[in-house]
C-alpha positions as YAML, in Angstrom:
chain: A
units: angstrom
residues:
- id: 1
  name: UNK
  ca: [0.00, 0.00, 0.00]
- id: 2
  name: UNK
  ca: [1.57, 3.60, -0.78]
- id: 3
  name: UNK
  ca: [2.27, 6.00, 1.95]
- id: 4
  name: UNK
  ca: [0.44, 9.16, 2.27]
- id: 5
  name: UNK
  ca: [2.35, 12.27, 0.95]
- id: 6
  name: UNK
  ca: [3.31, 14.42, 3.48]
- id: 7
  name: UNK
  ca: [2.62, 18.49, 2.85]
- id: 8
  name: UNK
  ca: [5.20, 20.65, 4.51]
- id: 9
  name: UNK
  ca: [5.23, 24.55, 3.85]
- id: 10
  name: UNK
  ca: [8.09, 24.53, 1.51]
- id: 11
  name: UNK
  ca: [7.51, 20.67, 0.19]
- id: 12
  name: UNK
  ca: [5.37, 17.72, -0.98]
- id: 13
  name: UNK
  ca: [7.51, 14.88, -0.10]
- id: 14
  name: UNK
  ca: [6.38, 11.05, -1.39]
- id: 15
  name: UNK
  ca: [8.36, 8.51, 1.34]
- id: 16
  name: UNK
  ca: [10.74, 6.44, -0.40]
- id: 17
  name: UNK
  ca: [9.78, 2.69, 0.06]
- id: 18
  name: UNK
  ca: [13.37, 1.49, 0.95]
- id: 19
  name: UNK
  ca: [12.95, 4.46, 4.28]
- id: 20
  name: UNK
  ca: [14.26, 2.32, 7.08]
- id: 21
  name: UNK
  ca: [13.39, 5.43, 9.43]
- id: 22
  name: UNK
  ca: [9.71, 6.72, 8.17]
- id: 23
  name: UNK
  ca: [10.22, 10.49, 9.51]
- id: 24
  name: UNK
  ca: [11.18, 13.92, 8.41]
- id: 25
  name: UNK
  ca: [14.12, 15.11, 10.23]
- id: 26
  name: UNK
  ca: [15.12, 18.38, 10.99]
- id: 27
  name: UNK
  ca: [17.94, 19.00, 8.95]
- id: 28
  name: UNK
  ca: [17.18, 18.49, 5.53]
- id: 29
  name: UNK
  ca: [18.77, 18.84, 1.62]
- id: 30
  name: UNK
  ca: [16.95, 19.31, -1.71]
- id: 31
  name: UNK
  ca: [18.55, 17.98, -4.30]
- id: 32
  name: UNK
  ca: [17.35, 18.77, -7.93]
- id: 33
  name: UNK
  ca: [17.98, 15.64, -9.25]
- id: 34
  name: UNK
  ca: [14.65, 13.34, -9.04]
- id: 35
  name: UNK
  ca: [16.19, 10.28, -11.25]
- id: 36
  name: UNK
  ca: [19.58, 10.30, -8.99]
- id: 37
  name: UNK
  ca: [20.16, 6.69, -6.80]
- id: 38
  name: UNK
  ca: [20.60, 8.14, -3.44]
- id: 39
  name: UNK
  ca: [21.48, 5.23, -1.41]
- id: 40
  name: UNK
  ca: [21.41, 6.52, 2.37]
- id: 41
  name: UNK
  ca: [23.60, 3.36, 3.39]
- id: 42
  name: UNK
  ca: [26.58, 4.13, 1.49]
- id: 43
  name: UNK
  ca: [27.30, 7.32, 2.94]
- id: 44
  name: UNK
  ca: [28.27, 5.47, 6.47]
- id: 45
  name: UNK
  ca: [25.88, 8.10, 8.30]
- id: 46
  name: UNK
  ca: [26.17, 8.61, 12.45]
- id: 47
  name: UNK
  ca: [22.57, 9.14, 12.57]
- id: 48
  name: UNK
  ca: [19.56, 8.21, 10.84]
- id: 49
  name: UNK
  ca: [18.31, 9.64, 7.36]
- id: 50
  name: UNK
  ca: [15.25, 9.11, 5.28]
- id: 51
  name: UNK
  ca: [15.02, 9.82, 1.64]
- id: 52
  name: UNK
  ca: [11.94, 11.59, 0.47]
- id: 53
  name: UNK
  ca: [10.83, 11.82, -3.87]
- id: 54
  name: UNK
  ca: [10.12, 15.06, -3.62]
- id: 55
  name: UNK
  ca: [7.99, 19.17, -5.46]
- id: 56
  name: UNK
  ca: [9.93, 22.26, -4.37]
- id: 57
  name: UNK
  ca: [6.40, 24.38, -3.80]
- id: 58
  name: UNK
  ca: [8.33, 27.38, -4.38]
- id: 59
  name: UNK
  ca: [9.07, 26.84, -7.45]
- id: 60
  name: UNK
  ca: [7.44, 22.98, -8.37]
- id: 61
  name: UNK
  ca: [10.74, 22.17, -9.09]
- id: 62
  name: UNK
  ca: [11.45, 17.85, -8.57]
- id: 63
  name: UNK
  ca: [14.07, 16.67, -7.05]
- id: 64
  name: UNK
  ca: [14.57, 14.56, -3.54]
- id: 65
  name: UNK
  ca: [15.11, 15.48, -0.07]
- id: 66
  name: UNK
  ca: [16.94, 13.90, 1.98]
- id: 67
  name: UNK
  ca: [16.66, 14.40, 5.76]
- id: 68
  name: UNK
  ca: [18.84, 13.77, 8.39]
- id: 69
  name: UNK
  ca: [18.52, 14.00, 12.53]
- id: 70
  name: UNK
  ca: [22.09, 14.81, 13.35]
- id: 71
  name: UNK
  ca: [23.74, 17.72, 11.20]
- id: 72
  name: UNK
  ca: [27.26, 16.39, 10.86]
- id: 73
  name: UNK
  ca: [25.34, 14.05, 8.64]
- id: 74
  name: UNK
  ca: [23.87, 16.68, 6.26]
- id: 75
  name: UNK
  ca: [27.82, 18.16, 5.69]
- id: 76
  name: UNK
  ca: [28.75, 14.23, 4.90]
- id: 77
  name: UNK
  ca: [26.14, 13.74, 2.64]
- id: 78
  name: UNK
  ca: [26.51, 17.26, 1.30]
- id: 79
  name: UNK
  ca: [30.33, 16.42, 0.56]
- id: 80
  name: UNK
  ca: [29.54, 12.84, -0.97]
- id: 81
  name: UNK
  ca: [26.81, 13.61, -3.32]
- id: 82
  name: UNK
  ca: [27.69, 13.50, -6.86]
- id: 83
  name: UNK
  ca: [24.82, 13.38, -9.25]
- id: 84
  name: UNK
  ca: [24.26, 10.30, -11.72]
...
């Protein structure tokens, strides 16, 4: 069964399915690539992550956010990234 979508005020974020932690976290990335394989594993986080398909209201620009609960974690990921 597909998760609901969760509404923020800056986002409309679809849960990925693969989400071992099922929460948005407060320290968070957009990245405007919505076809890019983010796999949160790989990037050896210290705390845990969860990986949102997600429209930019702003601007309804796609792309994926990625959300993290400890904020080293969003500098790691931030360093790591490299588009497809």
């Amino acid at each position: 069964m597909a998760e609901k979508v969760i509404e923020t005020p800056d986002y409309k974020l679809y849960p990925s399915p693969r989400n071992q932690h099922r929460e948005l976290f407060e320290h968070q990335v957009f990245v405007p690539y919505p076809y890019a394989l983010i796999d949160l594993p790989s990037y050896s986080l210290a705390g845990r992550s969860s990986l949102f398909a997600a429209c930019r209201l702003a601007d309804r620009k796609m792309g994926q956010l990625v959300s993290f609960e400890n904020p080293a974690d969003t500098v790691t990921f931030q360093r790591l990234f490299v588009p497809d």
